[in-house]
Tab-separated table of C-alpha atoms in Angstrom:
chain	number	residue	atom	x	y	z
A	108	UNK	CA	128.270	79.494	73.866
A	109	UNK	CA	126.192	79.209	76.656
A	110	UNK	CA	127.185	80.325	80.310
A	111	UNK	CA	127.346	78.167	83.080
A	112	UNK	CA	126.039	79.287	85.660
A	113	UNK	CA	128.027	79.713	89.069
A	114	UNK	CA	126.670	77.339	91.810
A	115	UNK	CA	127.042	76.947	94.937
A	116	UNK	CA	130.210	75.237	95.970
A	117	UNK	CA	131.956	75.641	92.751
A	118	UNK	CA	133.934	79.031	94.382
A	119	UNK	CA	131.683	80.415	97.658
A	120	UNK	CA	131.474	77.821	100.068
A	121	UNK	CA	133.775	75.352	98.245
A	122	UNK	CA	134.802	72.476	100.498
A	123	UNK	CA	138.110	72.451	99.829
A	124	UNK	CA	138.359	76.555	101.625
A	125	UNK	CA	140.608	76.613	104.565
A	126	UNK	CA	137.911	77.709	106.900
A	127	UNK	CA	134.811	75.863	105.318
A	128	UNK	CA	134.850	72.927	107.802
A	129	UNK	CA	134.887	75.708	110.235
A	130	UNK	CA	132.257	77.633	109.063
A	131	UNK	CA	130.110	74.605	108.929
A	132	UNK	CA	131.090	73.562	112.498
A	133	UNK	CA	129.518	77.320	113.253
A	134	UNK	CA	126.235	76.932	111.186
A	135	UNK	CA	125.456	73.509	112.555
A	136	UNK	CA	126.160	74.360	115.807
A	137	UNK	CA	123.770	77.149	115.859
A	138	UNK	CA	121.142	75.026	113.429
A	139	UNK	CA	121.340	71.752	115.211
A	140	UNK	CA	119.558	72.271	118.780
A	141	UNK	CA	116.551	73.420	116.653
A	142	UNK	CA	116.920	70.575	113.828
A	143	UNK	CA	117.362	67.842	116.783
A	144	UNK	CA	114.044	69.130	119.113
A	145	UNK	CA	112.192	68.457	115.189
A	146	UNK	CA	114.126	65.064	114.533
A	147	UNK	CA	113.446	64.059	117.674
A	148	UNK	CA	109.923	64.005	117.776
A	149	UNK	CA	110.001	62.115	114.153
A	150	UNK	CA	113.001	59.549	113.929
A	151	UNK	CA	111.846	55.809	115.821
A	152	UNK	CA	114.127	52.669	115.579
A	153	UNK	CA	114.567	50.822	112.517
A	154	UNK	CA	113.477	53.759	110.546
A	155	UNK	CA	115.690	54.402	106.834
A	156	UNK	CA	116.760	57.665	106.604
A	157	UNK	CA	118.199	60.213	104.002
A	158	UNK	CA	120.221	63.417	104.735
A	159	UNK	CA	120.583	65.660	101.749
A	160	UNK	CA	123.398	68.149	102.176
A	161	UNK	CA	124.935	65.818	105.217
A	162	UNK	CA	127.772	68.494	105.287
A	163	UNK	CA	130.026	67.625	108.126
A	164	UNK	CA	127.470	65.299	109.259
A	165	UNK	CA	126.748	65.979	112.761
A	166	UNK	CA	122.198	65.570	112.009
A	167	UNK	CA	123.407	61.921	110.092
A	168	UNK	CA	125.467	60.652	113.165
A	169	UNK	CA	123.076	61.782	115.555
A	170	UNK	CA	120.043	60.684	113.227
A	171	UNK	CA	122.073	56.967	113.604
A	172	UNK	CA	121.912	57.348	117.036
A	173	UNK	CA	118.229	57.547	117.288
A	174	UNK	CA	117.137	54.911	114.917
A	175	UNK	CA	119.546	52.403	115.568
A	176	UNK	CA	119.603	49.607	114.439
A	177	UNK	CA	117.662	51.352	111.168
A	178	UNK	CA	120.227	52.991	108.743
A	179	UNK	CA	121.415	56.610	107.256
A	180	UNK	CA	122.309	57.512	104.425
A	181	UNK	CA	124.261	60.794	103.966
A	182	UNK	CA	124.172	62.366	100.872
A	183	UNK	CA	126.733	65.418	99.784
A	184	UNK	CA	127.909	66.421	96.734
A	185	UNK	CA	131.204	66.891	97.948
A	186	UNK	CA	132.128	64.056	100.712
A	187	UNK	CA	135.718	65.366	102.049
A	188	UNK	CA	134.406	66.453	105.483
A	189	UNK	CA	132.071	63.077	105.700
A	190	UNK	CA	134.850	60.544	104.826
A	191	UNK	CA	135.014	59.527	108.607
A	192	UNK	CA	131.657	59.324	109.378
A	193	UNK	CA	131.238	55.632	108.890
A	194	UNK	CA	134.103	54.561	111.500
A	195	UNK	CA	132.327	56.317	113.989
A	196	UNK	CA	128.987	55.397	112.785
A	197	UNK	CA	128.607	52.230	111.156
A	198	UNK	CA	125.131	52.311	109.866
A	199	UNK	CA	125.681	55.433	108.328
A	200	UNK	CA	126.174	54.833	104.200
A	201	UNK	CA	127.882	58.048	102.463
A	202	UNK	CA	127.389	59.034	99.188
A	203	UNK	CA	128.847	61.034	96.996
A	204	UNK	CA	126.182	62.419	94.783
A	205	UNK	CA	124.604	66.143	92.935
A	206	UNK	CA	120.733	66.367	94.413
A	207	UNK	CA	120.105	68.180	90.971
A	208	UNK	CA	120.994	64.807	89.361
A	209	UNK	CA	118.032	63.911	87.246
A	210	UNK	CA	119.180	60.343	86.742
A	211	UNK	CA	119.353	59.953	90.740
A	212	UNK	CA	117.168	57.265	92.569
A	213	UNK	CA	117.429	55.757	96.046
A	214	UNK	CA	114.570	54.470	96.631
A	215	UNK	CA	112.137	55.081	99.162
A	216	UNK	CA	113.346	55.863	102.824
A	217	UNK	CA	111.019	56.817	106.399
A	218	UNK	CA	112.810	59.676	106.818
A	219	UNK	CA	114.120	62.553	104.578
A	220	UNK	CA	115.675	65.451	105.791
A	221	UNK	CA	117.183	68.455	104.214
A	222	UNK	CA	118.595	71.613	105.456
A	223	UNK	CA	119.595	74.596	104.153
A	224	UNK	CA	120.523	73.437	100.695
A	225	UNK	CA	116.705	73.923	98.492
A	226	UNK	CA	117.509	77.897	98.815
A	227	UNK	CA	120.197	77.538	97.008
A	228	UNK	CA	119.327	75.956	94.263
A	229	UNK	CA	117.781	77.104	90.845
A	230	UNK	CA	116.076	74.132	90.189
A	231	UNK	CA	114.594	73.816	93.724
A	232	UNK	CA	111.201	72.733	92.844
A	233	UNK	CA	112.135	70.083	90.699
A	234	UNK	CA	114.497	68.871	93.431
A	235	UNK	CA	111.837	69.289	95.784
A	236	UNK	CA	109.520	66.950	94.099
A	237	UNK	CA	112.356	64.299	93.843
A	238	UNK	CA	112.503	64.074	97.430
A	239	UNK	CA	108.726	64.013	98.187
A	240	UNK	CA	108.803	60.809	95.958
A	241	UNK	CA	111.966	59.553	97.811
A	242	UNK	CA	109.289	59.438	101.119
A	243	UNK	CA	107.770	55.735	101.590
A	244	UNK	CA	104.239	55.812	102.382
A	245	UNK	CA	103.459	56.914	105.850
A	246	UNK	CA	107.138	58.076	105.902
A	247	UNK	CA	108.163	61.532	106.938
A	248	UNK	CA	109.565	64.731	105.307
A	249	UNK	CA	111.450	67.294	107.034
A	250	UNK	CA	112.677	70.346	105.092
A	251	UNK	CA	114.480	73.503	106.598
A	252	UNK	CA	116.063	76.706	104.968
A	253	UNK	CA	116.802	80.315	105.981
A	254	UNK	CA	115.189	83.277	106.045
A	255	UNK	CA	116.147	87.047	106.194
A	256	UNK	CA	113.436	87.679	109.253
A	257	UNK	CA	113.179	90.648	111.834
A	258	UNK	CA	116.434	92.073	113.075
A	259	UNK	CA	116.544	94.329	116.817
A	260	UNK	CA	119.110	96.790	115.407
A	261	UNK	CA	117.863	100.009	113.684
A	262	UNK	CA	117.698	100.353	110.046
A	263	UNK	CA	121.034	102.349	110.086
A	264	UNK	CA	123.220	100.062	111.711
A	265	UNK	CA	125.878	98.762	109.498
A	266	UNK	CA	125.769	95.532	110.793
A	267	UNK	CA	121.699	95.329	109.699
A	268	UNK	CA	123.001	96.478	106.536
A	269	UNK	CA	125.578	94.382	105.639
A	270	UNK	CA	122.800	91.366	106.626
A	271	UNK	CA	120.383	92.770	104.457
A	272	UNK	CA	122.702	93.068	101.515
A	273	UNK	CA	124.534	90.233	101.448
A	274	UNK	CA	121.783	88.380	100.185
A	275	UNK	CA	122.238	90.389	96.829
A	276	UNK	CA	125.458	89.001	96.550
A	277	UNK	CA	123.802	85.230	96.874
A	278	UNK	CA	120.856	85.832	94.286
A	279	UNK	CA	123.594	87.131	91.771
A	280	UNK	CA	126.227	84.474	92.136
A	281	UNK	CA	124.418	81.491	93.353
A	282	UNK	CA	120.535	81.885	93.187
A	283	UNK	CA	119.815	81.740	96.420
A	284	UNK	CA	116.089	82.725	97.467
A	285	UNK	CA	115.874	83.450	100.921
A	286	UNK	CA	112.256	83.589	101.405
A	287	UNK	CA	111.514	79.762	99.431
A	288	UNK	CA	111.222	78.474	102.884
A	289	UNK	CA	107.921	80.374	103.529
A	290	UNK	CA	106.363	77.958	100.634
A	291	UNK	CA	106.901	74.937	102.376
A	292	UNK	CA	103.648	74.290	103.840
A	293	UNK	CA	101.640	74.824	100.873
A	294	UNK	CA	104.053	72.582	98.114
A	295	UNK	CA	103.646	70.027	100.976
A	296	UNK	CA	100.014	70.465	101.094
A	297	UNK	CA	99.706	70.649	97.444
A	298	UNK	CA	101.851	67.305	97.488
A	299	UNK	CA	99.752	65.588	99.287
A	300	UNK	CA	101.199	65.407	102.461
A	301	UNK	CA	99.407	65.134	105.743
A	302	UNK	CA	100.306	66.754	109.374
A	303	UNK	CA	101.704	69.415	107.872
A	304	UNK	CA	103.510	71.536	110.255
A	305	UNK	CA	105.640	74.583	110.567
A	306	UNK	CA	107.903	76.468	113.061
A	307	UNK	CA	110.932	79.255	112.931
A	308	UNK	CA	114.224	79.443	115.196
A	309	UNK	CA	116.221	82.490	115.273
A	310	UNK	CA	119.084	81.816	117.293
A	311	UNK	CA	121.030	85.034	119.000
A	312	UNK	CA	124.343	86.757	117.614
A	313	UNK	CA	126.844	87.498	119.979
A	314	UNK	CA	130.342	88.222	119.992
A	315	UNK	CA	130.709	84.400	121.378
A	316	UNK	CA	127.365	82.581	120.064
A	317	UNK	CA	127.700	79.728	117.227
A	318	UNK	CA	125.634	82.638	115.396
A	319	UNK	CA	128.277	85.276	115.701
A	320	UNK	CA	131.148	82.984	114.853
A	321	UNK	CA	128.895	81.760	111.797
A	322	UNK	CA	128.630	85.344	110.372
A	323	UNK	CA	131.944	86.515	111.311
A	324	UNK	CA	133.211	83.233	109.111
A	325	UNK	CA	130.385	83.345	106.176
A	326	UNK	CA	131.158	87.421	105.515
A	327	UNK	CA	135.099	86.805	105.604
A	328	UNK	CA	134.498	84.362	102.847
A	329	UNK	CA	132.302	86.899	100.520
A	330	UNK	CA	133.987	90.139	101.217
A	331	UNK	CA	135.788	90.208	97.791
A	332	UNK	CA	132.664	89.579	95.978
A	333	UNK	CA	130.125	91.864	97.802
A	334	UNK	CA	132.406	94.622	97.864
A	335	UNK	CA	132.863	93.638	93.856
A	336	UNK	CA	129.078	93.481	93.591
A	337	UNK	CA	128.679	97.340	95.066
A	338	UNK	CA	125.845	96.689	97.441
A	339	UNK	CA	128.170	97.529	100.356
A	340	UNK	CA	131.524	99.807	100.388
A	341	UNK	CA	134.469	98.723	102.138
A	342	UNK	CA	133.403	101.526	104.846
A	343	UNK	CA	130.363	99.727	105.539
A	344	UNK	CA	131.940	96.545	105.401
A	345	UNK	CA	134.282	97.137	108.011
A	346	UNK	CA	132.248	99.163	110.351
A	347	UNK	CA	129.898	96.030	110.334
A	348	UNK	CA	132.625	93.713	111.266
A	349	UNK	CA	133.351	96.128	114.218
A	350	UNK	CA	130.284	96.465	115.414
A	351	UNK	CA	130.252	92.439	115.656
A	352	UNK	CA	132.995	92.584	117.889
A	353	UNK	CA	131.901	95.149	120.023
A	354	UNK	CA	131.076	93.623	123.790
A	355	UNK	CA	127.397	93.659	124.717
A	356	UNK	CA	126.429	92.961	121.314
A	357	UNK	CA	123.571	91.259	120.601
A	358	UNK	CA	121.339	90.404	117.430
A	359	UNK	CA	118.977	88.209	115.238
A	360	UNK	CA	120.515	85.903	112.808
A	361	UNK	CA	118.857	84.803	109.882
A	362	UNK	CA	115.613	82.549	110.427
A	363	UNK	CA	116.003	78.640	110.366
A	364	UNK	CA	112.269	77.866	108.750
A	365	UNK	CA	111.753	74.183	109.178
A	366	UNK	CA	108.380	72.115	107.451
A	367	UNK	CA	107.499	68.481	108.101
A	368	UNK	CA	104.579	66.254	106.874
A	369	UNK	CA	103.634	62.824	106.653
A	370	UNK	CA	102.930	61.145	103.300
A	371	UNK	CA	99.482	59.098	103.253
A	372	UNK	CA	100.172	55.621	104.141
């Protein structure tokens, strides 16, 4: 028999968690001033867009906002947290759909963005490719996924360790690659694309930033399995967490890469 392989939102990061929605309020408010300056430069009125990974769906309703009267169209695999959206947003259309779905078409749209959901996939380049086809000529593509980048503290700091293990625990359960996001300029390239550009944001952890909240959530939810995994003791584990909490503070968080390009008209 062949094993199925664990993915993501089957167990970690399942929607139906008690804290995912506020996990995800965390991670997009620490993700979306950066996504938004990017977006804004992009999105015009009348434009069709697509938002893979629409999560709780703050970048679709503020993507409606921009080009109004043009149209969004959220995409999630799981659509509990996006069931609203519509009242408040009219023009937004959610859908209910797998990305990895080979038999999945749309169409063509001005606009596709995608954040943070390509690193954690196994079949990302194939997925990639489906949404580079999913761009309408002269349209826009705008990918972004995290990075482990530089941290301040010193190598021996549980808190830098517990960061720099944790992605273990991802690769093993999920497949997540957290340096994929460095390739984005040359699979766009190699694509085709045109104005291909590139830029990092690496918002600040605090004991009362969106980051610190974020990672105070997202290593509650894998304790069990990185302590299971043995890349961190529960020792470690806990003197990170303290550290966290401790005032003054202050750190790196993970590394929002974000690509765009144009598609030859």
């Amino acid at each position: 028999m062949t094993e199925i392989a664990e993915l993501y939102g089957d167990a970690l990061f399942a929607h139906d968690h008690d804290l995912e929605a506020v996990r995800l309020d965390a991670m997009t408010r620490m993700h979306d001033p950066a996504t938004q300056a990017r977006l804004q430069v992009i999105a015009r009125p009348g434009m069709r867009c697509l938002d893979v990974g629409a999560g709780l769906g703050r970048v679709s309703g503020w993507l409606a906002e921009q080009v109004a009267p043009g149209q969004v169209t959220a995409l999630d695999k799981d659509v509990r947290l996006l069931n609203a959206l519509p009242d408040v947003y009219p023009s937004v259309q959610v859908v209910a759909a797998d990305i990895s779905d080979k038999t999945l078409d749309f169409g063509t749209f001005d606009l596709v963005h995608c954040r943070m959901v390509l690193m954690h996939l196994r079949n990302r380049i194939e997925v990639f490719q489906k949404l580079t086809q999913w761009v309408a000529p002269g349209g826009w593509i705008v990918l972004a996924d995290a990075v482990h980048a530089t941290m301040v503290s010193p190598p021996e700091n549980p808190f830098r360790q517990l960061m720099e293990r944790h992605w273990r625990t991802l690769e093993k359960s999920i497949g997540t690659d957290n340096s994929w996001a460095w390739q984005y300029p040359e699979l766009l390239h190699e694509a085709g694309f045109v104005d291909v550009g590139v830029e990092m944001y690496q918002p600040p952890i605090t004991m009362n930033s969106a980051a610190g909240r974020f990672w105070a959530l997202n290593f509650g939810h894998l304790r069990d399995r990185i302590l299971s995994d043995g890349y961190v003791d529960e020792e470690l584990f806990e003197a990170a967490v303290g550290v966290m909490s401790e005032p003054g503070f202050t750190e790196l968080s993970m590394g929002l890469v974000t690509a765009w390009a144009r598609k030859k008209p």
